[in-house]
PDB file of C-alpha atoms and ligand atoms in Angstrom:
ATOM      1  CA  UNK A1209     107.134 -78.071   1.796  1.00 92.00           C
ATOM      2  CA  UNK A1210     105.403 -75.592  -0.457  1.00 97.00           C
ATOM      3  CA  UNK A1211     101.597 -75.558   0.017  1.00 98.00           C
ATOM      4  CA  UNK A1212      99.043 -74.822  -2.608  1.00 98.00           C
ATOM      5  CA  UNK A1213      96.026 -72.655  -1.641  1.00 98.00           C
ATOM      6  CA  UNK A1214      93.312 -72.774  -4.244  1.00 98.00           C
ATOM      7  CA  UNK A1215      91.397 -69.555  -4.658  1.00 98.00           C
ATOM      8  CA  UNK A1216      87.787 -70.287  -5.636  1.00 98.00           C
ATOM      9  CA  UNK A1217      86.576 -66.692  -6.166  1.00 98.00           C
ATOM     10  CA  UNK A1218      86.161 -66.958  -9.912  1.00 98.00           C
ATOM     11  CA  UNK A1219      83.898 -70.017  -9.619  1.00 98.00           C
ATOM     12  CA  UNK A1220      81.526 -67.548  -7.985  1.00 98.00           C
ATOM     13  CA  UNK A1221      82.287 -64.881 -10.622  1.00 97.00           C
ATOM     14  CA  UNK A1222      80.895 -67.282 -13.245  1.00 97.00           C
ATOM     15  CA  UNK A1223      77.843 -68.125 -11.131  1.00 97.00           C
ATOM     16  CA  UNK A1224      77.152 -64.490 -10.432  1.00 96.00           C
ATOM     17  CA  UNK A1225      77.269 -63.673 -14.194  1.00 96.00           C
ATOM     18  CA  UNK A1226      74.028 -65.603 -14.524  1.00 96.00           C
ATOM     19  CA  UNK A1227      72.513 -65.956 -11.005  1.00 94.00           C
ATOM     20  CA  UNK A1228      73.114 -62.630  -9.279  1.00 94.00           C
ATOM     21  CA  UNK A1229      70.463 -62.504  -6.472  1.00 91.00           C
ATOM     22  CA  UNK A1230      69.706 -66.176  -6.933  1.00 91.00           C
ATOM     23  CA  UNK A1231      73.025 -67.574  -5.734  1.00 89.00           C
ATOM     24  CA  UNK A1232      71.389 -69.764  -3.054  1.00 89.00           C
ATOM     25  CA  UNK A1233      68.920 -71.378  -5.463  1.00 87.00           C
ATOM     26  CA  UNK A1234      69.551 -75.126  -6.020  1.00 85.00           C
ATOM     27  CA  UNK A1235      70.149 -74.655  -9.726  1.00 91.00           C
ATOM     28  CA  UNK A1236      72.706 -71.813  -9.318  1.00 92.00           C
ATOM     29  CA  UNK A1237      75.936 -73.051 -10.875  1.00 96.00           C
ATOM     30  CA  UNK A1238      78.893 -73.422 -10.705  1.00 97.00           C
ATOM     31  CA  UNK A1239      79.300 -73.933  -6.976  1.00 97.00           C
ATOM     32  CA  UNK A1240      82.490 -72.716  -5.257  1.00 98.00           C
ATOM     33  CA  UNK A1241      81.965 -75.217  -2.467  1.00 98.00           C
ATOM     34  CA  UNK A1242      81.966 -78.174  -4.923  1.00 98.00           C
ATOM     35  CA  UNK A1243      85.160 -76.807  -6.468  1.00 98.00           C
ATOM     36  CA  UNK A1244      86.795 -76.534  -3.066  1.00 98.00           C
ATOM     37  CA  UNK A1245      85.767 -80.061  -2.113  1.00 98.00           C
ATOM     38  CA  UNK A1246      87.289 -81.355  -5.385  1.00 98.00           C
ATOM     39  CA  UNK A1247      90.526 -79.450  -4.676  1.00 98.00           C
ATOM     40  CA  UNK A1248      90.587 -80.855  -1.133  1.00 98.00           C
ATOM     41  CA  UNK A1249      89.977 -84.406  -2.453  1.00 98.00           C
ATOM     42  CA  UNK A1250      93.138 -84.298  -4.651  1.00 98.00           C
ATOM     43  CA  UNK A1251      95.438 -82.786  -2.055  1.00 98.00           C
ATOM     44  CA  UNK A1252      95.171 -79.005  -2.096  1.00 98.00           C
ATOM     45  CA  UNK A1253      96.501 -77.679   1.202  1.00 98.00           C
ATOM     46  CA  UNK A1254      94.062 -74.817   1.694  1.00 98.00           C
ATOM     47  CA  UNK A1255      91.122 -72.872   0.158  1.00 98.00           C
ATOM     48  CA  UNK A1256      91.189 -69.103  -0.277  1.00 98.00           C
ATOM     49  CA  UNK A1257      88.168 -66.950  -0.881  1.00 98.00           C
ATOM     50  CA  UNK A1258      87.771 -63.198  -0.947  1.00 97.00           C
ATOM     51  CA  UNK A1259      84.561 -61.571   0.401  1.00 97.00           C
ATOM     52  CA  UNK A1260      84.685 -58.271  -1.398  1.00 96.00           C
ATOM     53  CA  UNK A1261      82.762 -55.271  -0.135  1.00 93.00           C
ATOM     54  CA  UNK A1262      80.883 -55.058  -3.446  1.00 93.00           C
ATOM     55  CA  UNK A1263      80.134 -58.868  -3.295  1.00 94.00           C
ATOM     56  CA  UNK A1264      80.991 -59.169  -6.898  1.00 94.00           C
ATOM     57  CA  UNK A1265      81.829 -62.888  -6.595  1.00 96.00           C
ATOM     58  CA  UNK A1266      81.833 -64.657  -3.221  1.00 97.00           C
ATOM     59  CA  UNK A1267      78.776 -64.123  -1.044  1.00 97.00           C
ATOM     60  CA  UNK A1268      78.610 -64.488   2.755  1.00 97.00           C
ATOM     61  CA  UNK A1269      76.717 -67.732   2.323  1.00 97.00           C
ATOM     62  CA  UNK A1270      79.570 -69.095   0.291  1.00 97.00           C
ATOM     63  CA  UNK A1271      82.121 -68.307   2.923  1.00 98.00           C
ATOM     64  CA  UNK A1272      79.921 -69.825   5.616  1.00 98.00           C
ATOM     65  CA  UNK A1273      79.547 -73.042   3.553  1.00 98.00           C
ATOM     66  CA  UNK A1274      83.284 -73.257   2.913  1.00 98.00           C
ATOM     67  CA  UNK A1275      83.963 -72.777   6.621  1.00 98.00           C
ATOM     68  CA  UNK A1276      81.506 -75.473   7.656  1.00 98.00           C
ATOM     69  CA  UNK A1277      82.101 -78.054   4.996  1.00 98.00           C
ATOM     70  CA  UNK A1278      85.792 -77.898   3.920  1.00 98.00           C
ATOM     71  CA  UNK A1279      88.317 -79.547   6.249  1.00 98.00           C
ATOM     72  CA  UNK A1280      91.544 -78.014   4.872  1.00 98.00           C
ATOM     73  CA  UNK A1281      92.239 -74.483   6.242  1.00 98.00           C
ATOM     74  CA  UNK A1282      90.194 -71.598   4.940  1.00 98.00           C
ATOM     75  CA  UNK A1283      92.056 -68.388   4.176  1.00 98.00           C
ATOM     76  CA  UNK A1284      89.658 -65.472   4.148  1.00 98.00           C
ATOM     77  CA  UNK A1285      90.804 -62.576   2.046  1.00 98.00           C
ATOM     78  CA  UNK A1286      89.190 -59.293   3.118  1.00 98.00           C
ATOM     79  CA  UNK A1287      89.584 -55.577   3.271  1.00 97.00           C
ATOM     80  CA  UNK A1288      90.861 -54.036   6.544  1.00 96.00           C
ATOM     81  CA  UNK A1289      87.417 -52.623   7.571  1.00 96.00           C
ATOM     82  CA  UNK A1290      85.251 -52.890  10.705  1.00 96.00           C
ATOM     83  CA  UNK A1291      82.515 -54.602   8.649  1.00 96.00           C
ATOM     84  CA  UNK A1292      84.893 -57.329   7.550  1.00 97.00           C
ATOM     85  CA  UNK A1293      86.407 -57.712  10.950  1.00 98.00           C
ATOM     86  CA  UNK A1294      82.914 -58.308  12.379  1.00 98.00           C
ATOM     87  CA  UNK A1295      82.331 -60.953   9.749  1.00 98.00           C
ATOM     88  CA  UNK A1296      85.619 -62.685  10.448  1.00 98.00           C
ATOM     89  CA  UNK A1297      84.753 -62.765  14.154  1.00 98.00           C
ATOM     90  CA  UNK A1298      81.532 -64.521  13.211  1.00 97.00           C
ATOM     91  CA  UNK A1299      83.141 -67.234  11.131  1.00 97.00           C
ATOM     92  CA  UNK A1300      86.573 -67.429  12.833  1.00 98.00           C
ATOM     93  CA  UNK A1301      88.728 -68.502   9.832  1.00 98.00           C
ATOM     94  CA  UNK A1302      92.153 -69.938  10.729  1.00 98.00           C
ATOM     95  CA  UNK A1303      93.828 -67.613   8.210  1.00 98.00           C
ATOM     96  CA  UNK A1304      93.034 -64.114   7.062  1.00 98.00           C
ATOM     97  CA  UNK A1305      94.798 -62.172   4.371  1.00 98.00           C
ATOM     98  CA  UNK A1306      94.218 -58.444   4.408  1.00 98.00           C
ATOM     99  CA  UNK A1307      94.065 -57.033   0.841  1.00 98.00           C
ATOM    100  CA  UNK A1308      93.458 -53.579  -0.599  1.00 96.00           C
ATOM    101  CA  UNK A1309      90.145 -52.814  -2.182  1.00 93.00           C
ATOM    102  CA  UNK A1310      90.058 -49.043  -2.427  1.00 88.00           C
ATOM    103  CA  UNK A1311      92.422 -46.897  -4.530  1.00 84.00           C
ATOM    104  CA  UNK A1312      93.890 -45.111  -1.498  1.00 86.00           C
ATOM    105  CA  UNK A1313      94.913 -48.402   0.125  1.00 86.00           C
ATOM    106  CA  UNK A1314      96.936 -49.512  -2.874  1.00 86.00           C
ATOM    107  CA  UNK A1315     100.628 -49.069  -3.549  1.00 82.00           C
ATOM    108  CA  UNK A1316     101.537 -48.227  -7.167  1.00 79.00           C
ATOM    109  CA  UNK A1317     101.868 -51.922  -7.968  1.00 84.00           C
ATOM    110  CA  UNK A1318      98.793 -53.169  -6.240  1.00 93.00           C
ATOM    111  CA  UNK A1319      99.687 -54.477  -2.742  1.00 97.00           C
ATOM    112  CA  UNK A1320      98.451 -53.148   0.538  1.00 97.00           C
ATOM    113  CA  UNK A1321     100.196 -49.885   1.443  1.00 97.00           C
ATOM    114  CA  UNK A1322     101.222 -50.888   4.965  1.00 98.00           C
ATOM    115  CA  UNK A1323     103.744 -48.065   5.245  1.00 97.00           C
ATOM    116  CA  UNK A1324     101.044 -45.360   4.833  1.00 96.00           C
ATOM    117  CA  UNK A1325      98.371 -47.142   6.797  1.00 96.00           C
ATOM    118  CA  UNK A1326     100.449 -48.656   9.583  1.00 98.00           C
ATOM    119  CA  UNK A1327      98.248 -47.758  12.558  1.00 97.00           C
ATOM    120  CA  UNK A1328      94.976 -48.989  11.149  1.00 96.00           C
ATOM    121  CA  UNK A1329      96.468 -52.215   9.765  1.00 98.00           C
ATOM    122  CA  UNK A1330      98.260 -52.886  13.104  1.00 98.00           C
ATOM    123  CA  UNK A1331      94.959 -52.504  15.013  1.00 98.00           C
ATOM    124  CA  UNK A1332      93.061 -54.773  12.707  1.00 98.00           C
ATOM    125  CA  UNK A1333      95.837 -57.338  12.704  1.00 98.00           C
ATOM    126  CA  UNK A1334      95.744 -57.454  16.499  1.00 98.00           C
ATOM    127  CA  UNK A1335      91.927 -57.778  16.516  1.00 98.00           C
ATOM    128  CA  UNK A1336      92.046 -60.714  14.122  1.00 98.00           C
ATOM    129  CA  UNK A1337      94.804 -62.392  16.080  1.00 98.00           C
ATOM    130  CA  UNK A1338      92.520 -62.293  19.141  1.00 98.00           C
ATOM    131  CA  UNK A1339      90.242 -64.756  17.352  1.00 97.00           C
ATOM    132  CA  UNK A1340      93.341 -66.856  16.703  1.00 98.00           C
ATOM    133  CA  UNK A1341      93.585 -66.159  12.955  1.00 98.00           C
ATOM    134  CA  UNK A1342      97.048 -66.148  11.402  1.00 98.00           C
ATOM    135  CA  UNK A1343      97.187 -62.777   9.708  1.00 98.00           C
ATOM    136  CA  UNK A1344      98.789 -62.273   6.327  1.00 98.00           C
ATOM    137  CA  UNK A1345      99.297 -58.924   4.495  1.00 98.00           C
ATOM    138  CA  UNK A1346      99.193 -58.886   0.758  1.00 98.00           C
ATOM    139  CA  UNK A1347     102.070 -56.540  -0.222  1.00 98.00           C
ATOM    140  CA  UNK A1348     104.341 -55.657  -3.070  1.00 98.00           C
ATOM    141  CA  UNK A1349     107.789 -57.431  -2.951  1.00 98.00           C
ATOM    142  CA  UNK A1350     109.286 -54.369  -1.404  1.00 98.00           C
ATOM    143  CA  UNK A1351     111.564 -54.728   1.675  1.00 98.00           C
ATOM    144  CA  UNK A1352     110.118 -51.496   3.163  1.00 98.00           C
ATOM    145  CA  UNK A1353     106.590 -52.866   2.991  1.00 98.00           C
ATOM    146  CA  UNK A1354     107.875 -56.097   4.457  1.00 98.00           C
ATOM    147  CA  UNK A1355     109.409 -54.168   7.378  1.00 98.00           C
ATOM    148  CA  UNK A1356     106.164 -52.345   7.928  1.00 98.00           C
ATOM    149  CA  UNK A1357     104.263 -55.643   7.913  1.00 98.00           C
ATOM    150  CA  UNK A1358     106.534 -56.918  10.662  1.00 98.00           C
ATOM    151  CA  UNK A1359     106.003 -53.764  12.632  1.00 98.00           C
ATOM    152  CA  UNK A1360     102.241 -54.158  12.139  1.00 98.00           C
ATOM    153  CA  UNK A1361     102.497 -57.575  13.882  1.00 98.00           C
ATOM    154  CA  UNK A1362     101.589 -59.726  10.873  1.00 98.00           C
ATOM    155  CA  UNK A1363     102.368 -63.436  10.941  1.00 98.00           C
ATOM    156  CA  UNK A1364     102.702 -63.784   7.172  1.00 98.00           C
ATOM    157  CA  UNK A1365     103.358 -61.654   4.114  1.00 98.00           C
ATOM    158  CA  UNK A1366     101.817 -62.651   0.827  1.00 98.00           C
ATOM    159  CA  UNK A1367     104.060 -61.273  -1.932  1.00 98.00           C
ATOM    160  CA  UNK A1368     102.176 -59.812  -4.874  1.00 98.00           C
ATOM    161  CA  UNK A1369     103.339 -61.637  -8.021  1.00 98.00           C
ATOM    162  CA  UNK A1370     101.244 -59.613 -10.431  1.00 97.00           C
ATOM    163  CA  UNK A1371     104.183 -57.549 -11.759  1.00 97.00           C
ATOM    164  CA  UNK A1372     106.205 -60.723 -12.304  1.00 98.00           C
ATOM    165  CA  UNK A1373     103.337 -62.455 -13.984  1.00 97.00           C
ATOM    166  CA  UNK A1374     102.681 -59.537 -16.348  1.00 96.00           C
ATOM    167  CA  UNK A1375     106.322 -58.883 -17.213  1.00 97.00           C
ATOM    168  CA  UNK A1376     106.750 -58.726 -20.995  1.00 96.00           C
ATOM    169  CA  UNK A1377     110.473 -59.389 -21.351  1.00 97.00           C
ATOM    170  CA  UNK A1378     112.967 -61.773 -19.903  1.00 96.00           C
ATOM    171  CA  UNK A1379     114.926 -58.973 -18.265  1.00 97.00           C
ATOM    172  CA  UNK A1380     111.775 -57.642 -16.592  1.00 97.00           C
ATOM    173  CA  UNK A1381     110.907 -61.100 -15.332  1.00 97.00           C
ATOM    174  CA  UNK A1382     114.445 -61.556 -13.932  1.00 97.00           C
ATOM    175  CA  UNK A1383     114.176 -58.187 -12.263  1.00 98.00           C
ATOM    176  CA  UNK A1384     110.866 -59.149 -10.704  1.00 98.00           C
ATOM    177  CA  UNK A1385     112.192 -62.491  -9.432  1.00 98.00           C
ATOM    178  CA  UNK A1386     115.127 -60.651  -7.793  1.00 98.00           C
ATOM    179  CA  UNK A1387     112.669 -58.399  -6.065  1.00 98.00           C
ATOM    180  CA  UNK A1388     110.755 -61.409  -4.795  1.00 98.00           C
ATOM    181  CA  UNK A1389     113.941 -63.014  -3.525  1.00 98.00           C
ATOM    182  CA  UNK A1390     114.959 -59.836  -1.767  1.00 98.00           C
ATOM    183  CA  UNK A1391     111.551 -59.418  -0.140  1.00 98.00           C
ATOM    184  CA  UNK A1392     111.463 -63.048   0.929  1.00 98.00           C
ATOM    185  CA  UNK A1393     114.900 -62.759   2.575  1.00 97.00           C
ATOM    186  CA  UNK A1394     113.853 -59.697   4.434  1.00 98.00           C
ATOM    187  CA  UNK A1395     110.612 -61.419   5.594  1.00 98.00           C
ATOM    188  CA  UNK A1396     112.674 -64.394   6.916  1.00 97.00           C
ATOM    189  CA  UNK A1397     115.034 -62.105   8.729  1.00 97.00           C
ATOM    190  CA  UNK A1398     112.024 -60.605  10.469  1.00 98.00           C
ATOM    191  CA  UNK A1399     110.461 -63.961  11.331  1.00 98.00           C
ATOM    192  CA  UNK A1400     107.568 -63.735   8.907  1.00 98.00           C
ATOM    193  CA  UNK A1401     106.164 -66.606   6.856  1.00 98.00           C
ATOM    194  CA  UNK A1402     106.147 -66.050   3.091  1.00 98.00           C
ATOM    195  CA  UNK A1403     103.294 -66.645   0.661  1.00 98.00           C
ATOM    196  CA  UNK A1404     103.006 -65.551  -2.977  1.00 98.00           C
ATOM    197  CA  UNK A1405     100.117 -65.005  -5.294  1.00 98.00           C
ATOM    198  CA  UNK A1406      98.294 -63.200  -8.091  1.00 98.00           C
ATOM    199  CA  UNK A1407      98.596 -64.022 -11.792  1.00 97.00           C
ATOM    200  CA  UNK A1408     100.476 -67.292 -11.211  1.00 98.00           C
ATOM    201  CA  UNK A1409      99.788 -70.046 -13.736  1.00 98.00           C
ATOM    202  CA  UNK A1410     101.020 -73.393 -15.011  1.00 98.00           C
ATOM    203  CA  UNK A1411     103.880 -71.701 -16.890  1.00 97.00           C
ATOM    204  CA  UNK A1412     105.101 -68.843 -14.764  1.00 98.00           C
ATOM    205  CA  UNK A1413     104.939 -70.687 -11.418  1.00 98.00           C
ATOM    206  CA  UNK A1414     108.104 -72.556 -12.280  1.00 96.00           C
ATOM    207  CA  UNK A1415     110.013 -69.252 -12.601  1.00 96.00           C
ATOM    208  CA  UNK A1416     109.444 -68.342  -8.986  1.00 96.00           C
ATOM    209  CA  UNK A1417     110.338 -71.649  -7.539  1.00 96.00           C
ATOM    210  CA  UNK A1418     113.831 -70.309  -6.973  1.00 95.00           C
ATOM    211  CA  UNK A1419     112.583 -67.801  -4.368  1.00 96.00           C
ATOM    212  CA  UNK A1420     113.934 -69.204  -1.064  1.00 94.00           C
ATOM    213  CA  UNK A1421     111.671 -70.107   1.778  1.00 93.00           C
ATOM    214  CA  UNK A1422     108.335 -69.866   0.132  1.00 97.00           C
ATOM    215  CA  UNK A1423     105.655 -71.554   2.232  1.00 97.00           C
ATOM    216  CA  UNK A1424     102.550 -71.184   0.162  1.00 98.00           C
ATOM    217  CA  UNK A1425     101.296 -70.060  -3.241  1.00 98.00           C
ATOM    218  CA  UNK A1426      97.689 -68.970  -3.723  1.00 98.00           C
ATOM    219  CA  UNK A1427      96.311 -69.568  -7.163  1.00 98.00           C
ATOM    220  CA  UNK A1428      92.826 -69.144  -8.604  1.00 98.00           C
ATOM    221  CA  UNK A1429      92.219 -67.907 -12.158  1.00 98.00           C
ATOM    222  CA  UNK A1430      94.595 -70.280 -13.877  1.00 98.00           C
ATOM    223  CA  UNK A1431      93.319 -73.431 -12.076  1.00 98.00           C
ATOM    224  CA  UNK A1432      89.704 -72.499 -12.598  1.00 98.00           C
ATOM    225  CA  UNK A1433      90.316 -71.755 -16.295  1.00 98.00           C
ATOM    226  CA  UNK A1434      91.970 -75.130 -16.829  1.00 98.00           C
ATOM    227  CA  UNK A1435      89.199 -76.833 -14.985  1.00 98.00           C
ATOM    228  CA  UNK A1436      86.760 -75.770 -17.721  1.00 98.00           C
ATOM    229  CA  UNK A1437      88.441 -78.193 -20.053  1.00 98.00           C
ATOM    230  CA  UNK A1438      89.892 -80.942 -17.827  1.00 98.00           C
ATOM    231  CA  UNK A1439      87.749 -80.751 -14.696  1.00 98.00           C
ATOM    232  CA  UNK A1440      88.581 -79.388 -11.241  1.00 98.00           C
ATOM    233  CA  UNK A1441      90.366 -82.437  -9.861  1.00 98.00           C
ATOM    234  CA  UNK A1442      92.778 -82.691 -12.809  1.00 98.00           C
ATOM    235  CA  UNK A1443      93.367 -78.979 -12.844  1.00 98.00           C
ATOM    236  CA  UNK A1444      94.311 -78.937  -9.171  1.00 98.00           C
ATOM    237  CA  UNK A1445      96.478 -82.120  -9.500  1.00 98.00           C
ATOM    238  CA  UNK A1446      98.387 -80.562 -12.411  1.00 98.00           C
ATOM    239  CA  UNK A1447      99.173 -77.515 -10.286  1.00 98.00           C
ATOM    240  CA  UNK A1448     100.205 -79.611  -7.316  1.00 98.00           C
ATOM    241  CA  UNK A1449     102.591 -81.456  -9.635  1.00 97.00           C
ATOM    242  CA  UNK A1450     104.423 -78.155 -10.277  1.00 97.00           C
ATOM    243  CA  UNK A1451     104.233 -77.053  -6.610  1.00 97.00           C
ATOM    244  CA  UNK A1452     105.880 -80.340  -5.560  1.00 96.00           C
ATOM    245  CA  UNK A1453     109.012 -79.459  -7.621  1.00 94.00           C
ATOM    246  CA  UNK A1454     109.816 -76.941  -4.934  1.00 94.00           C
ATOM    247  CA  UNK A1455     112.621 -78.420  -2.903  1.00 75.00           C
ATOM    248  CA  UNK A1456     114.297 -76.252  -0.729  1.00 50.00           C
ATOM    249  CA  UNK A1457     115.925 -73.994   1.458  1.00 44.00           C
ATOM    250  CA  UNK A1458     116.473 -73.817   5.182  1.00 40.00           C
ATOM    251  CA  UNK A1459     113.033 -72.490   6.063  1.00 45.00           C
ATOM    252  CA  UNK A1460     110.687 -74.686   3.965  1.00 44.00           C
TER     253      UNK A1460
HETATM  254  N1  PXP B2172      96.423 -63.902  -3.642  1.00 73.83           N
HETATM  255  C1  PXP B2172      95.697 -62.791  -3.417  1.00 73.83           C
HETATM  256  C2  PXP B2172      95.964 -61.950  -2.186  1.00 73.83           C
HETATM  257  C3  PXP B2172      94.605 -62.424  -4.247  1.00 73.83           C
HETATM  258  O1  PXP B2172      93.864 -61.339  -4.040  1.00 73.83           O
HETATM  259  C4  PXP B2172      94.349 -63.246  -5.371  1.00 73.83           C
HETATM  260  C5  PXP B2172      93.214 -62.959  -6.253  1.00 73.83           C
HETATM  261  O2  PXP B2172      93.465 -61.890  -7.021  1.00 73.83           O
HETATM  262  C6  PXP B2172      95.123 -64.345  -5.611  1.00 73.83           C
HETATM  263  C7  PXP B2172      96.195 -64.684  -4.718  1.00 73.83           C
HETATM  264  C8  PXP B2172      94.922 -65.325  -6.744  1.00 73.83           C
HETATM  265  O3  PXP B2172      95.131 -64.659  -7.953  1.00 73.83           O
HETATM  266  P1  PXP B2172      94.822 -65.377  -9.328  1.00 73.83           P
HETATM  267  O4  PXP B2172      93.335 -65.611  -9.400  1.00 73.83           O
HETATM  268  O5  PXP B2172      95.330 -64.424 -10.330  1.00 73.83           O
HETATM  269  O6  PXP B2172      95.568 -66.716  -9.303  1.00 73.83           O
END
């Protein structure tokens, strides 16, 4: 089964646009927790939220509220820093996805550069696993990054679909799908679970449903955008409808 993780960051982006510094006030809207509860109600499999170092969207109080009040698993996206590890130890999320935030942590395409930063990422992965978090590394669909993720001890790789999502021509899209397939194969060979995310929407999600052995997609912007016109429940249901088309291979 393919799972849908709903990323609620941009609900907070909208709230912060008006209520920066006032996010805990009763009138501060929209509320990421309310969005997450609506997603849960209609069958989303998980909620993802990224506590960025600059706190541009989610705040610590948002993550705490999600952790306390949402029953489906919380996937905390975070930078691989001591500050964020300390926060994760406080809230003990069942899933953590390490993502790059600074220029030097990025590969050219935007995933975490595990190859260059192997020692630090390995240490942080091990620390997070001590609090029983399943650790995912957000990487480009590059077999060499996948190999390094396995060496780092990760449980999961989340394949960055941004280059696929932004491809302008059919041949670029086909090329990107091939890269995703190759990376997913490599991850399976190495015993890693495979997630995918970034830039996926109601149209382009279908195109990657041929990648074998996908376990989860994490989608935010597109669902939240659709929710503005049809409401959160309908927007999540529509995405689940596409996700359920994934029938598949040996590892699903
Ligand atoms: N996965 C990861 C690791 C992310 O950082 C994000 C947010 O950029 C997403 C998935 C969701 O991306 P989007 O909002 O484009 O759906």
